mmCIF file with all atom_site columns, C-alpha atoms in Angstrom:
data_model
loop_
_atom_site.group_PDB
_atom_site.id
_atom_site.type_symbol
_atom_site.label_atom_id
_atom_site.label_alt_id
_atom_site.label_comp_id
_atom_site.label_asym_id
_atom_site.label_entity_id
_atom_site.label_seq_id
_atom_site.pdbx_PDB_ins_code
_atom_site.Cartn_x
_atom_site.Cartn_y
_atom_site.Cartn_z
_atom_site.occupancy
_atom_site.B_iso_or_equiv
_atom_site.pdbx_formal_charge
_atom_site.auth_seq_id
_atom_site.auth_comp_id
_atom_site.auth_asym_id
_atom_site.auth_atom_id
_atom_site.pdbx_PDB_model_num
ATOM 1   C CA . UNK E 1 1   ? 75.836 96.199  114.461 1.00 41.00 ? 1   UNK E CA 1
ATOM 2   C CA . UNK E 1 2   ? 72.815 98.326  113.595 1.00 56.00 ? 2   UNK E CA 1
ATOM 3   C CA . UNK E 1 3   ? 69.664 96.681  112.332 1.00 90.00 ? 3   UNK E CA 1
ATOM 4   C CA . UNK E 1 4   ? 69.089 96.698  108.583 1.00 95.00 ? 4   UNK E CA 1
ATOM 5   C CA . UNK E 1 5   ? 66.738 99.596  107.709 1.00 97.00 ? 5   UNK E CA 1
ATOM 6   C CA . UNK E 1 6   ? 63.195 98.556  106.866 1.00 97.00 ? 6   UNK E CA 1
ATOM 7   C CA . UNK E 1 7   ? 63.410 99.664  103.221 1.00 97.00 ? 7   UNK E CA 1
ATOM 8   C CA . UNK E 1 8   ? 66.402 97.350  102.723 1.00 97.00 ? 8   UNK E CA 1
ATOM 9   C CA . UNK E 1 9   ? 64.682 94.320  104.254 1.00 97.00 ? 9   UNK E CA 1
ATOM 10  C CA . UNK E 1 10  ? 62.584 93.655  101.155 1.00 97.00 ? 10  UNK E CA 1
ATOM 11  C CA . UNK E 1 11  ? 59.020 94.052  100.024 1.00 97.00 ? 11  UNK E CA 1
ATOM 12  C CA . UNK E 1 12  ? 57.500 91.494  102.403 1.00 97.00 ? 12  UNK E CA 1
ATOM 13  C CA . UNK E 1 13  ? 59.005 93.191  105.467 1.00 97.00 ? 13  UNK E CA 1
ATOM 14  C CA . UNK E 1 14  ? 57.702 96.593  104.377 1.00 98.00 ? 14  UNK E CA 1
ATOM 15  C CA . UNK E 1 15  ? 54.229 95.169  103.751 1.00 98.00 ? 15  UNK E CA 1
ATOM 16  C CA . UNK E 1 16  ? 54.189 93.481  107.172 1.00 97.00 ? 16  UNK E CA 1
ATOM 17  C CA . UNK E 1 17  ? 55.256 96.706  108.897 1.00 97.00 ? 17  UNK E CA 1
ATOM 18  C CA . UNK E 1 18  ? 52.545 98.867  107.320 1.00 97.00 ? 18  UNK E CA 1
ATOM 19  C CA . UNK E 1 19  ? 49.256 99.736  108.970 1.00 95.00 ? 19  UNK E CA 1
ATOM 20  C CA . UNK E 1 20  ? 46.111 98.443  107.266 1.00 94.00 ? 20  UNK E CA 1
ATOM 21  C CA . UNK E 1 21  ? 44.997 102.042 106.806 1.00 95.00 ? 21  UNK E CA 1
ATOM 22  C CA . UNK E 1 22  ? 48.057 102.729 104.611 1.00 96.00 ? 22  UNK E CA 1
ATOM 23  C CA . UNK E 1 23  ? 46.737 100.668 101.709 1.00 97.00 ? 23  UNK E CA 1
ATOM 24  C CA . UNK E 1 24  ? 44.472 101.884 98.940  1.00 95.00 ? 24  UNK E CA 1
ATOM 25  C CA . UNK E 1 25  ? 41.006 100.415 99.527  1.00 88.00 ? 25  UNK E CA 1
ATOM 26  C CA . UNK E 1 26  ? 42.365 98.873  102.731 1.00 91.00 ? 26  UNK E CA 1
ATOM 27  C CA . UNK E 1 27  ? 43.683 95.836  100.847 1.00 91.00 ? 27  UNK E CA 1
ATOM 28  C CA . UNK E 1 28  ? 47.152 94.484  101.530 1.00 95.00 ? 28  UNK E CA 1
ATOM 29  C CA . UNK E 1 29  ? 48.964 93.737  98.224  1.00 96.00 ? 29  UNK E CA 1
ATOM 30  C CA . UNK E 1 30  ? 49.409 90.093  97.274  1.00 95.00 ? 30  UNK E CA 1
ATOM 31  C CA . UNK E 1 31  ? 52.702 89.091  95.621  1.00 96.00 ? 31  UNK E CA 1
ATOM 32  C CA . UNK E 1 32  ? 52.360 85.324  95.737  1.00 95.00 ? 32  UNK E CA 1
ATOM 33  C CA . UNK E 1 33  ? 52.831 85.082  91.957  1.00 94.00 ? 33  UNK E CA 1
ATOM 34  C CA . UNK E 1 34  ? 56.168 86.886  92.253  1.00 95.00 ? 34  UNK E CA 1
ATOM 35  C CA . UNK E 1 35  ? 57.311 84.239  94.707  1.00 94.00 ? 35  UNK E CA 1
ATOM 36  C CA . UNK E 1 36  ? 55.883 81.271  92.765  1.00 96.00 ? 36  UNK E CA 1
ATOM 37  C CA . UNK E 1 37  ? 56.250 82.203  89.091  1.00 96.00 ? 37  UNK E CA 1
ATOM 38  C CA . UNK E 1 38  ? 58.965 84.826  88.745  1.00 96.00 ? 38  UNK E CA 1
ATOM 39  C CA . UNK E 1 39  ? 61.959 82.704  89.910  1.00 96.00 ? 39  UNK E CA 1
ATOM 40  C CA . UNK E 1 40  ? 61.465 80.300  86.998  1.00 97.00 ? 40  UNK E CA 1
ATOM 41  C CA . UNK E 1 41  ? 61.087 83.055  84.417  1.00 97.00 ? 41  UNK E CA 1
ATOM 42  C CA . UNK E 1 42  ? 63.816 85.500  85.336  1.00 97.00 ? 42  UNK E CA 1
ATOM 43  C CA . UNK E 1 43  ? 66.956 85.614  83.212  1.00 98.00 ? 43  UNK E CA 1
ATOM 44  C CA . UNK E 1 44  ? 69.385 86.547  86.000  1.00 97.00 ? 44  UNK E CA 1
ATOM 45  C CA . UNK E 1 45  ? 70.241 85.135  89.399  1.00 97.00 ? 45  UNK E CA 1
ATOM 46  C CA . UNK E 1 46  ? 71.921 87.447  91.905  1.00 98.00 ? 46  UNK E CA 1
ATOM 47  C CA . UNK E 1 47  ? 73.732 86.561  95.108  1.00 97.00 ? 47  UNK E CA 1
ATOM 48  C CA . UNK E 1 48  ? 71.586 87.695  98.081  1.00 92.00 ? 48  UNK E CA 1
ATOM 49  C CA . UNK E 1 49  ? 73.966 90.443  99.223  1.00 93.00 ? 49  UNK E CA 1
ATOM 50  C CA . UNK E 1 50  ? 75.087 91.573  95.774  1.00 97.00 ? 50  UNK E CA 1
ATOM 51  C CA . UNK E 1 51  ? 74.547 95.155  94.639  1.00 98.00 ? 51  UNK E CA 1
ATOM 52  C CA . UNK E 1 52  ? 72.207 93.839  91.929  1.00 98.00 ? 52  UNK E CA 1
ATOM 53  C CA . UNK E 1 53  ? 70.025 92.076  94.513  1.00 98.00 ? 53  UNK E CA 1
ATOM 54  C CA . UNK E 1 54  ? 69.939 95.158  96.750  1.00 98.00 ? 54  UNK E CA 1
ATOM 55  C CA . UNK E 1 55  ? 68.989 97.483  93.876  1.00 98.00 ? 55  UNK E CA 1
ATOM 56  C CA . UNK E 1 56  ? 66.294 95.081  92.699  1.00 98.00 ? 56  UNK E CA 1
ATOM 57  C CA . UNK E 1 57  ? 64.831 94.876  96.204  1.00 98.00 ? 57  UNK E CA 1
ATOM 58  C CA . UNK E 1 58  ? 64.768 98.665  96.635  1.00 98.00 ? 58  UNK E CA 1
ATOM 59  C CA . UNK E 1 59  ? 62.957 99.114  93.314  1.00 98.00 ? 59  UNK E CA 1
ATOM 60  C CA . UNK E 1 60  ? 60.480 96.365  94.215  1.00 98.00 ? 60  UNK E CA 1
ATOM 61  C CA . UNK E 1 61  ? 59.678 98.162  97.474  1.00 98.00 ? 61  UNK E CA 1
ATOM 62  C CA . UNK E 1 62  ? 59.323 101.439 95.566  1.00 98.00 ? 62  UNK E CA 1
ATOM 63  C CA . UNK E 1 63  ? 56.978 99.869  92.984  1.00 98.00 ? 63  UNK E CA 1
ATOM 64  C CA . UNK E 1 64  ? 54.857 98.324  95.720  1.00 98.00 ? 64  UNK E CA 1
ATOM 65  C CA . UNK E 1 65  ? 54.564 101.576 97.655  1.00 98.00 ? 65  UNK E CA 1
ATOM 66  C CA . UNK E 1 66  ? 53.650 103.805 94.712  1.00 98.00 ? 66  UNK E CA 1
ATOM 67  C CA . UNK E 1 67  ? 51.097 101.239 93.521  1.00 97.00 ? 67  UNK E CA 1
ATOM 68  C CA . UNK E 1 68  ? 49.399 100.385 96.799  1.00 97.00 ? 68  UNK E CA 1
ATOM 69  C CA . UNK E 1 69  ? 50.184 102.964 99.509  1.00 97.00 ? 69  UNK E CA 1
ATOM 70  C CA . UNK E 1 70  ? 47.940 105.988 99.120  1.00 96.00 ? 70  UNK E CA 1
ATOM 71  C CA . UNK E 1 71  ? 49.952 108.550 101.122 1.00 97.00 ? 71  UNK E CA 1
ATOM 72  C CA . UNK E 1 72  ? 53.532 109.375 100.002 1.00 98.00 ? 72  UNK E CA 1
ATOM 73  C CA . UNK E 1 73  ? 54.334 110.275 103.618 1.00 97.00 ? 73  UNK E CA 1
ATOM 74  C CA . UNK E 1 74  ? 54.240 106.521 104.373 1.00 97.00 ? 74  UNK E CA 1
ATOM 75  C CA . UNK E 1 75  ? 56.635 105.555 101.556 1.00 98.00 ? 75  UNK E CA 1
ATOM 76  C CA . UNK E 1 76  ? 59.887 104.346 103.140 1.00 98.00 ? 76  UNK E CA 1
ATOM 77  C CA . UNK E 1 77  ? 61.779 103.643 99.893  1.00 98.00 ? 77  UNK E CA 1
ATOM 78  C CA . UNK E 1 78  ? 62.465 107.311 99.169  1.00 98.00 ? 78  UNK E CA 1
ATOM 79  C CA . UNK E 1 79  ? 63.129 110.708 100.703 1.00 98.00 ? 79  UNK E CA 1
ATOM 80  C CA . UNK E 1 80  ? 59.592 111.731 99.829  1.00 97.00 ? 80  UNK E CA 1
ATOM 81  C CA . UNK E 1 81  ? 59.922 115.504 100.053 1.00 97.00 ? 81  UNK E CA 1
ATOM 82  C CA . UNK E 1 82  ? 62.921 115.480 97.688  1.00 98.00 ? 82  UNK E CA 1
ATOM 83  C CA . UNK E 1 83  ? 61.993 112.636 95.345  1.00 98.00 ? 83  UNK E CA 1
ATOM 84  C CA . UNK E 1 84  ? 61.407 113.201 91.648  1.00 98.00 ? 84  UNK E CA 1
ATOM 85  C CA . UNK E 1 85  ? 61.397 111.025 88.535  1.00 98.00 ? 85  UNK E CA 1
ATOM 86  C CA . UNK E 1 86  ? 61.200 111.346 84.772  1.00 97.00 ? 86  UNK E CA 1
ATOM 87  C CA . UNK E 1 87  ? 61.231 109.305 81.580  1.00 97.00 ? 87  UNK E CA 1
ATOM 88  C CA . UNK E 1 88  ? 63.486 109.860 78.574  1.00 97.00 ? 88  UNK E CA 1
ATOM 89  C CA . UNK E 1 89  ? 64.462 113.339 79.723  1.00 97.00 ? 89  UNK E CA 1
ATOM 90  C CA . UNK E 1 90  ? 60.861 114.532 80.032  1.00 96.00 ? 90  UNK E CA 1
ATOM 91  C CA . UNK E 1 91  ? 59.125 116.532 82.732  1.00 96.00 ? 91  UNK E CA 1
ATOM 92  C CA . UNK E 1 92  ? 59.856 115.724 86.362  1.00 98.00 ? 92  UNK E CA 1
ATOM 93  C CA . UNK E 1 93  ? 57.164 114.170 88.556  1.00 98.00 ? 93  UNK E CA 1
ATOM 94  C CA . UNK E 1 94  ? 57.078 114.303 92.361  1.00 98.00 ? 94  UNK E CA 1
ATOM 95  C CA . UNK E 1 95  ? 55.994 111.626 94.804  1.00 98.00 ? 95  UNK E CA 1
ATOM 96  C CA . UNK E 1 96  ? 52.623 113.339 95.126  1.00 98.00 ? 96  UNK E CA 1
ATOM 97  C CA . UNK E 1 97  ? 52.254 113.383 91.328  1.00 98.00 ? 97  UNK E CA 1
ATOM 98  C CA . UNK E 1 98  ? 52.698 109.616 91.300  1.00 98.00 ? 98  UNK E CA 1
ATOM 99  C CA . UNK E 1 99  ? 50.137 109.184 94.088  1.00 97.00 ? 99  UNK E CA 1
ATOM 100 C CA . UNK E 1 100 ? 47.628 111.371 92.250  1.00 97.00 ? 100 UNK E CA 1
ATOM 101 C CA . UNK E 1 101 ? 48.187 110.347 88.624  1.00 96.00 ? 101 UNK E CA 1
ATOM 102 C CA . UNK E 1 102 ? 49.581 106.837 88.905  1.00 96.00 ? 102 UNK E CA 1
ATOM 103 C CA . UNK E 1 103 ? 52.955 105.367 88.031  1.00 96.00 ? 103 UNK E CA 1
ATOM 104 C CA . UNK E 1 104 ? 51.723 103.822 84.752  1.00 95.00 ? 104 UNK E CA 1
ATOM 105 C CA . UNK E 1 105 ? 50.472 107.182 83.503  1.00 97.00 ? 105 UNK E CA 1
ATOM 106 C CA . UNK E 1 106 ? 53.713 108.923 84.442  1.00 96.00 ? 106 UNK E CA 1
ATOM 107 C CA . UNK E 1 107 ? 56.092 106.241 83.203  1.00 95.00 ? 107 UNK E CA 1
ATOM 108 C CA . UNK E 1 108 ? 54.269 105.608 79.906  1.00 94.00 ? 108 UNK E CA 1
ATOM 109 C CA . UNK E 1 109 ? 52.791 109.009 79.098  1.00 91.00 ? 109 UNK E CA 1
ATOM 110 C CA . UNK E 1 110 ? 50.856 109.658 75.906  1.00 89.00 ? 110 UNK E CA 1
ATOM 111 C CA . UNK E 1 111 ? 51.610 107.536 72.867  1.00 88.00 ? 111 UNK E CA 1
ATOM 112 C CA . UNK E 1 112 ? 49.768 106.220 69.808  1.00 89.00 ? 112 UNK E CA 1
ATOM 113 C CA . UNK E 1 113 ? 48.987 103.110 71.872  1.00 92.00 ? 113 UNK E CA 1
ATOM 114 C CA . UNK E 1 114 ? 48.092 104.625 75.257  1.00 94.00 ? 114 UNK E CA 1
ATOM 115 C CA . UNK E 1 115 ? 46.506 107.884 76.381  1.00 91.00 ? 115 UNK E CA 1
ATOM 116 C CA . UNK E 1 116 ? 47.638 108.666 79.909  1.00 93.00 ? 116 UNK E CA 1
ATOM 117 C CA . UNK E 1 117 ? 45.500 111.804 80.041  1.00 91.00 ? 117 UNK E CA 1
ATOM 118 C CA . UNK E 1 118 ? 42.370 109.682 79.640  1.00 94.00 ? 118 UNK E CA 1
ATOM 119 C CA . UNK E 1 119 ? 43.223 107.219 82.420  1.00 96.00 ? 119 UNK E CA 1
ATOM 120 C CA . UNK E 1 120 ? 42.954 107.603 86.182  1.00 96.00 ? 120 UNK E CA 1
ATOM 121 C CA . UNK E 1 121 ? 45.230 105.982 88.746  1.00 96.00 ? 121 UNK E CA 1
ATOM 122 C CA . UNK E 1 122 ? 42.756 103.112 89.148  1.00 96.00 ? 122 UNK E CA 1
ATOM 123 C CA . UNK E 1 123 ? 41.896 102.612 85.479  1.00 96.00 ? 123 UNK E CA 1
ATOM 124 C CA . UNK E 1 124 ? 45.552 102.567 84.433  1.00 96.00 ? 124 UNK E CA 1
ATOM 125 C CA . UNK E 1 125 ? 46.336 99.785  86.894  1.00 96.00 ? 125 UNK E CA 1
ATOM 126 C CA . UNK E 1 126 ? 43.233 97.870  85.849  1.00 96.00 ? 126 UNK E CA 1
ATOM 127 C CA . UNK E 1 127 ? 44.274 97.980  82.180  1.00 97.00 ? 127 UNK E CA 1
ATOM 128 C CA . UNK E 1 128 ? 47.622 96.308  82.763  1.00 96.00 ? 128 UNK E CA 1
ATOM 129 C CA . UNK E 1 129 ? 46.477 93.906  85.478  1.00 96.00 ? 129 UNK E CA 1
ATOM 130 C CA . UNK E 1 130 ? 43.839 92.742  83.007  1.00 97.00 ? 130 UNK E CA 1
ATOM 131 C CA . UNK E 1 131 ? 46.345 92.347  80.166  1.00 97.00 ? 131 UNK E CA 1
ATOM 132 C CA . UNK E 1 132 ? 48.799 90.419  82.375  1.00 97.00 ? 132 UNK E CA 1
ATOM 133 C CA . UNK E 1 133 ? 46.653 88.360  84.781  1.00 97.00 ? 133 UNK E CA 1
ATOM 134 C CA . UNK E 1 134 ? 49.566 86.005  85.443  1.00 96.00 ? 134 UNK E CA 1
ATOM 135 C CA . UNK E 1 135 ? 51.817 88.826  86.619  1.00 96.00 ? 135 UNK E CA 1
ATOM 136 C CA . UNK E 1 136 ? 54.024 91.526  85.126  1.00 96.00 ? 136 UNK E CA 1
ATOM 137 C CA . UNK E 1 137 ? 57.521 90.997  86.486  1.00 98.00 ? 137 UNK E CA 1
ATOM 138 C CA . UNK E 1 138 ? 60.673 93.105  86.758  1.00 98.00 ? 138 UNK E CA 1
ATOM 139 C CA . UNK E 1 139 ? 64.326 92.241  87.298  1.00 98.00 ? 139 UNK E CA 1
ATOM 140 C CA . UNK E 1 140 ? 67.686 93.972  87.397  1.00 98.00 ? 140 UNK E CA 1
ATOM 141 C CA . UNK E 1 141 ? 69.991 92.670  84.685  1.00 98.00 ? 141 UNK E CA 1
ATOM 142 C CA . UNK E 1 142 ? 73.160 94.558  85.567  1.00 98.00 ? 142 UNK E CA 1
ATOM 143 C CA . UNK E 1 143 ? 74.300 97.391  87.830  1.00 98.00 ? 143 UNK E CA 1
ATOM 144 C CA . UNK E 1 144 ? 76.719 99.598  85.920  1.00 98.00 ? 144 UNK E CA 1
ATOM 145 C CA . UNK E 1 145 ? 77.618 102.135 88.609  1.00 98.00 ? 145 UNK E CA 1
ATOM 146 C CA . UNK E 1 146 ? 77.382 101.981 92.438  1.00 98.00 ? 146 UNK E CA 1
ATOM 147 C CA . UNK E 1 147 ? 75.844 104.475 94.882  1.00 98.00 ? 147 UNK E CA 1
ATOM 148 C CA . UNK E 1 148 ? 75.348 107.378 95.199  1.00 98.00 ? 148 UNK E CA 1
ATOM 149 C CA . UNK E 1 149 ? 74.406 107.406 91.487  1.00 98.00 ? 149 UNK E CA 1
ATOM 150 C CA . UNK E 1 150 ? 73.244 103.905 90.601  1.00 98.00 ? 150 UNK E CA 1
ATOM 151 C CA . UNK E 1 151 ? 72.907 103.107 86.905  1.00 98.00 ? 151 UNK E CA 1
ATOM 152 C CA . UNK E 1 152 ? 71.277 99.794  86.098  1.00 98.00 ? 152 UNK E CA 1
ATOM 153 C CA . UNK E 1 153 ? 69.812 97.807  83.212  1.00 98.00 ? 153 UNK E CA 1
ATOM 154 C CA . UNK E 1 154 ? 66.458 96.074  83.678  1.00 98.00 ? 154 UNK E CA 1
ATOM 155 C CA . UNK E 1 155 ? 63.913 93.759  82.083  1.00 98.00 ? 155 UNK E CA 1
ATOM 156 C CA . UNK E 1 156 ? 60.112 93.906  82.487  1.00 97.00 ? 156 UNK E CA 1
ATOM 157 C CA . UNK E 1 157 ? 58.006 90.989  81.230  1.00 97.00 ? 157 UNK E CA 1
ATOM 158 C CA . UNK E 1 158 ? 54.735 89.090  81.388  1.00 97.00 ? 158 UNK E CA 1
ATOM 159 C CA . UNK E 1 159 ? 52.483 86.756  79.407  1.00 97.00 ? 159 UNK E CA 1
ATOM 160 C CA . UNK E 1 160 ? 49.890 88.657  77.355  1.00 97.00 ? 160 UNK E CA 1
ATOM 161 C CA . UNK E 1 161 ? 46.882 86.577  78.419  1.00 98.00 ? 161 UNK E CA 1
ATOM 162 C CA . UNK E 1 162 ? 44.174 89.216  78.896  1.00 98.00 ? 162 UNK E CA 1
ATOM 163 C CA . UNK E 1 163 ? 42.517 91.839  76.736  1.00 97.00 ? 163 UNK E CA 1
ATOM 164 C CA . UNK E 1 164 ? 44.269 95.180  76.208  1.00 95.00 ? 164 UNK E CA 1
ATOM 165 C CA . UNK E 1 165 ? 41.964 97.995  75.058  1.00 91.00 ? 165 UNK E CA 1
ATOM 166 C CA . UNK E 1 166 ? 39.908 95.635  72.901  1.00 92.00 ? 166 UNK E CA 1
ATOM 167 C CA . UNK E 1 167 ? 42.937 93.805  71.513  1.00 94.00 ? 167 UNK E CA 1
ATOM 168 C CA . UNK E 1 168 ? 42.770 90.090  72.200  1.00 96.00 ? 168 UNK E CA 1
ATOM 169 C CA . UNK E 1 169 ? 45.727 88.328  73.838  1.00 96.00 ? 169 UNK E CA 1
ATOM 170 C CA . UNK E 1 170 ? 48.015 85.908  72.069  1.00 96.00 ? 170 UNK E CA 1
ATOM 171 C CA . UNK E 1 171 ? 49.587 84.348  75.163  1.00 97.00 ? 171 UNK E CA 1
ATOM 172 C CA . UNK E 1 172 ? 53.074 85.421  74.152  1.00 96.00 ? 172 UNK E CA 1
ATOM 173 C CA . UNK E 1 173 ? 55.610 86.734  76.642  1.00 97.00 ? 173 UNK E CA 1
ATOM 174 C CA . UNK E 1 174 ? 56.011 90.470  76.152  1.00 96.00 ? 174 UNK E CA 1
ATOM 175 C CA . UNK E 1 175 ? 59.355 91.951  77.172  1.00 96.00 ? 175 UNK E CA 1
ATOM 176 C CA . UNK E 1 176 ? 60.772 95.426  77.457  1.00 96.00 ? 176 UNK E CA 1
ATOM 177 C CA . UNK E 1 177 ? 64.227 96.552  78.438  1.00 98.00 ? 177 UNK E CA 1
ATOM 178 C CA . UNK E 1 178 ? 65.566 99.821  79.784  1.00 98.00 ? 178 UNK E CA 1
ATOM 179 C CA . UNK E 1 179 ? 68.188 101.685 81.761  1.00 98.00 ? 179 UNK E CA 1
ATOM 180 C CA . UNK E 1 180 ? 67.559 103.727 84.903  1.00 98.00 ? 180 UNK E CA 1
ATOM 181 C CA . UNK E 1 181 ? 69.778 106.157 86.777  1.00 98.00 ? 181 UNK E CA 1
ATOM 182 C CA . UNK E 1 182 ? 68.968 106.556 90.478  1.00 98.00 ? 182 UNK E CA 1
ATOM 183 C CA . UNK E 1 183 ? 70.457 109.029 92.911  1.00 98.00 ? 183 UNK E CA 1
ATOM 184 C CA . UNK E 1 184 ? 70.291 107.668 96.447  1.00 98.00 ? 184 UNK E CA 1
ATOM 185 C CA . UNK E 1 185 ? 70.947 108.998 99.936  1.00 98.00 ? 185 UNK E CA 1
ATOM 186 C CA . UNK E 1 186 ? 73.697 107.685 102.217 1.00 97.00 ? 186 UNK E CA 1
ATOM 187 C CA . UNK E 1 187 ? 71.230 105.165 103.654 1.00 97.00 ? 187 UNK E CA 1
ATOM 188 C CA . UNK E 1 188 ? 70.097 104.098 100.144 1.00 98.00 ? 188 UNK E CA 1
ATOM 189 C CA . UNK E 1 189 ? 66.758 105.843 99.959  1.00 98.00 ? 189 UNK E CA 1
ATOM 190 C CA . UNK E 1 190 ? 65.735 107.061 96.514  1.00 98.00 ? 190 UNK E CA 1
ATOM 191 C CA . UNK E 1 191 ? 66.177 110.765 95.787  1.00 98.00 ? 191 UNK E CA 1
ATOM 192 C CA . UNK E 1 192 ? 65.786 110.887 92.013  1.00 98.00 ? 192 UNK E CA 1
ATOM 193 C CA . UNK E 1 193 ? 65.235 108.327 89.260  1.00 98.00 ? 193 UNK E CA 1
ATOM 194 C CA . UNK E 1 194 ? 65.569 108.796 85.508  1.00 98.00 ? 194 UNK E CA 1
ATOM 195 C CA . UNK E 1 195 ? 64.240 106.047 83.224  1.00 98.00 ? 195 UNK E CA 1
ATOM 196 C CA . UNK E 1 196 ? 65.224 105.455 79.607  1.00 98.00 ? 196 UNK E CA 1
ATOM 197 C CA . UNK E 1 197 ? 63.221 103.021 77.480  1.00 97.00 ? 197 UNK E CA 1
ATOM 198 C CA . UNK E 1 198 ? 60.845 102.859 74.505  1.00 96.00 ? 198 UNK E CA 1
ATOM 199 C CA . UNK E 1 199 ? 57.258 102.339 75.725  1.00 94.00 ? 199 UNK E CA 1
ATOM 200 C CA . UNK E 1 200 ? 55.921 102.163 72.162  1.00 93.00 ? 200 UNK E CA 1
ATOM 201 C CA . UNK E 1 201 ? 57.976 99.083  71.371  1.00 90.00 ? 201 UNK E CA 1
ATOM 202 C CA . UNK E 1 202 ? 56.288 97.334  74.278  1.00 91.00 ? 202 UNK E CA 1
ATOM 203 C CA . UNK E 1 203 ? 52.771 98.709  73.723  1.00 95.00 ? 203 UNK E CA 1
ATOM 204 C CA . UNK E 1 204 ? 52.909 97.980  70.016  1.00 94.00 ? 204 UNK E CA 1
ATOM 205 C CA . UNK E 1 205 ? 53.192 94.279  70.831  1.00 94.00 ? 205 UNK E CA 1
ATOM 206 C CA . UNK E 1 206 ? 49.918 94.450  72.765  1.00 95.00 ? 206 UNK E CA 1
ATOM 207 C CA . UNK E 1 207 ? 48.082 96.007  69.822  1.00 92.00 ? 207 UNK E CA 1
ATOM 208 C CA . UNK E 1 208 ? 49.685 94.209  66.905  1.00 88.00 ? 208 UNK E CA 1
ATOM 209 C CA . UNK E 1 209 ? 51.312 97.485  65.958  1.00 81.00 ? 209 UNK E CA 1
ATOM 210 C CA . UNK E 1 210 ? 47.924 99.152  65.495  1.00 70.00 ? 210 UNK E CA 1
ATOM 211 C CA . UNK E 1 211 ? 47.387 102.314 67.553  1.00 68.00 ? 211 UNK E CA 1
ATOM 212 C CA . UNK E 1 212 ? 44.521 102.052 70.022  1.00 52.00 ? 212 UNK E CA 1
ATOM 213 C CA . UNK E 1 213 ? 41.384 103.870 68.905  1.00 46.00 ? 213 UNK E CA 1
ATOM 214 C CA . UNK E 1 214 ? 39.745 105.974 71.608  1.00 43.00 ? 214 UNK E CA 1
#
């Protein structure tokens, strides 16, 4: 039996296999809160070898790589030269676009509550890490269709315990829900991902419904 490919072994295995030089600022990402806090807050429990668990693991590896690995050539979760993604039918972004602009800026875009064009990769991550100091978690709720075109529902959540663009936190758990459609290769690497969700519904909860003034 062949060994399970690295990108299907989970986030910790991919982190352990990476060279120190692969990380932005040379710092290995720390996911201890995901291991300690997330299990008690998630709304679903998937069997280890279920399609839901596999999809969730692949997306976790993807999120880790685009957030912390500076060179797309080192991203093992996708076929980098072919990968593209978009949100709500908008413009496509490549792996290099994500590395340059940042996943938050691409996945949120411009809205009355967030100006992606005014944020860098680093500042965009700082904004949301500050707003959710206790972690901002993600889970697969349901897989609707299997590979090679995987459609799945998801939930993203965290406790609003830090300032967001001058808006003070209220400690409440902020949730958002969406659907993603991912085309994958025969060995389950990501080729294309389309996301469908309403970022304003989520961002409005951070600002009390009042658009951020810049």
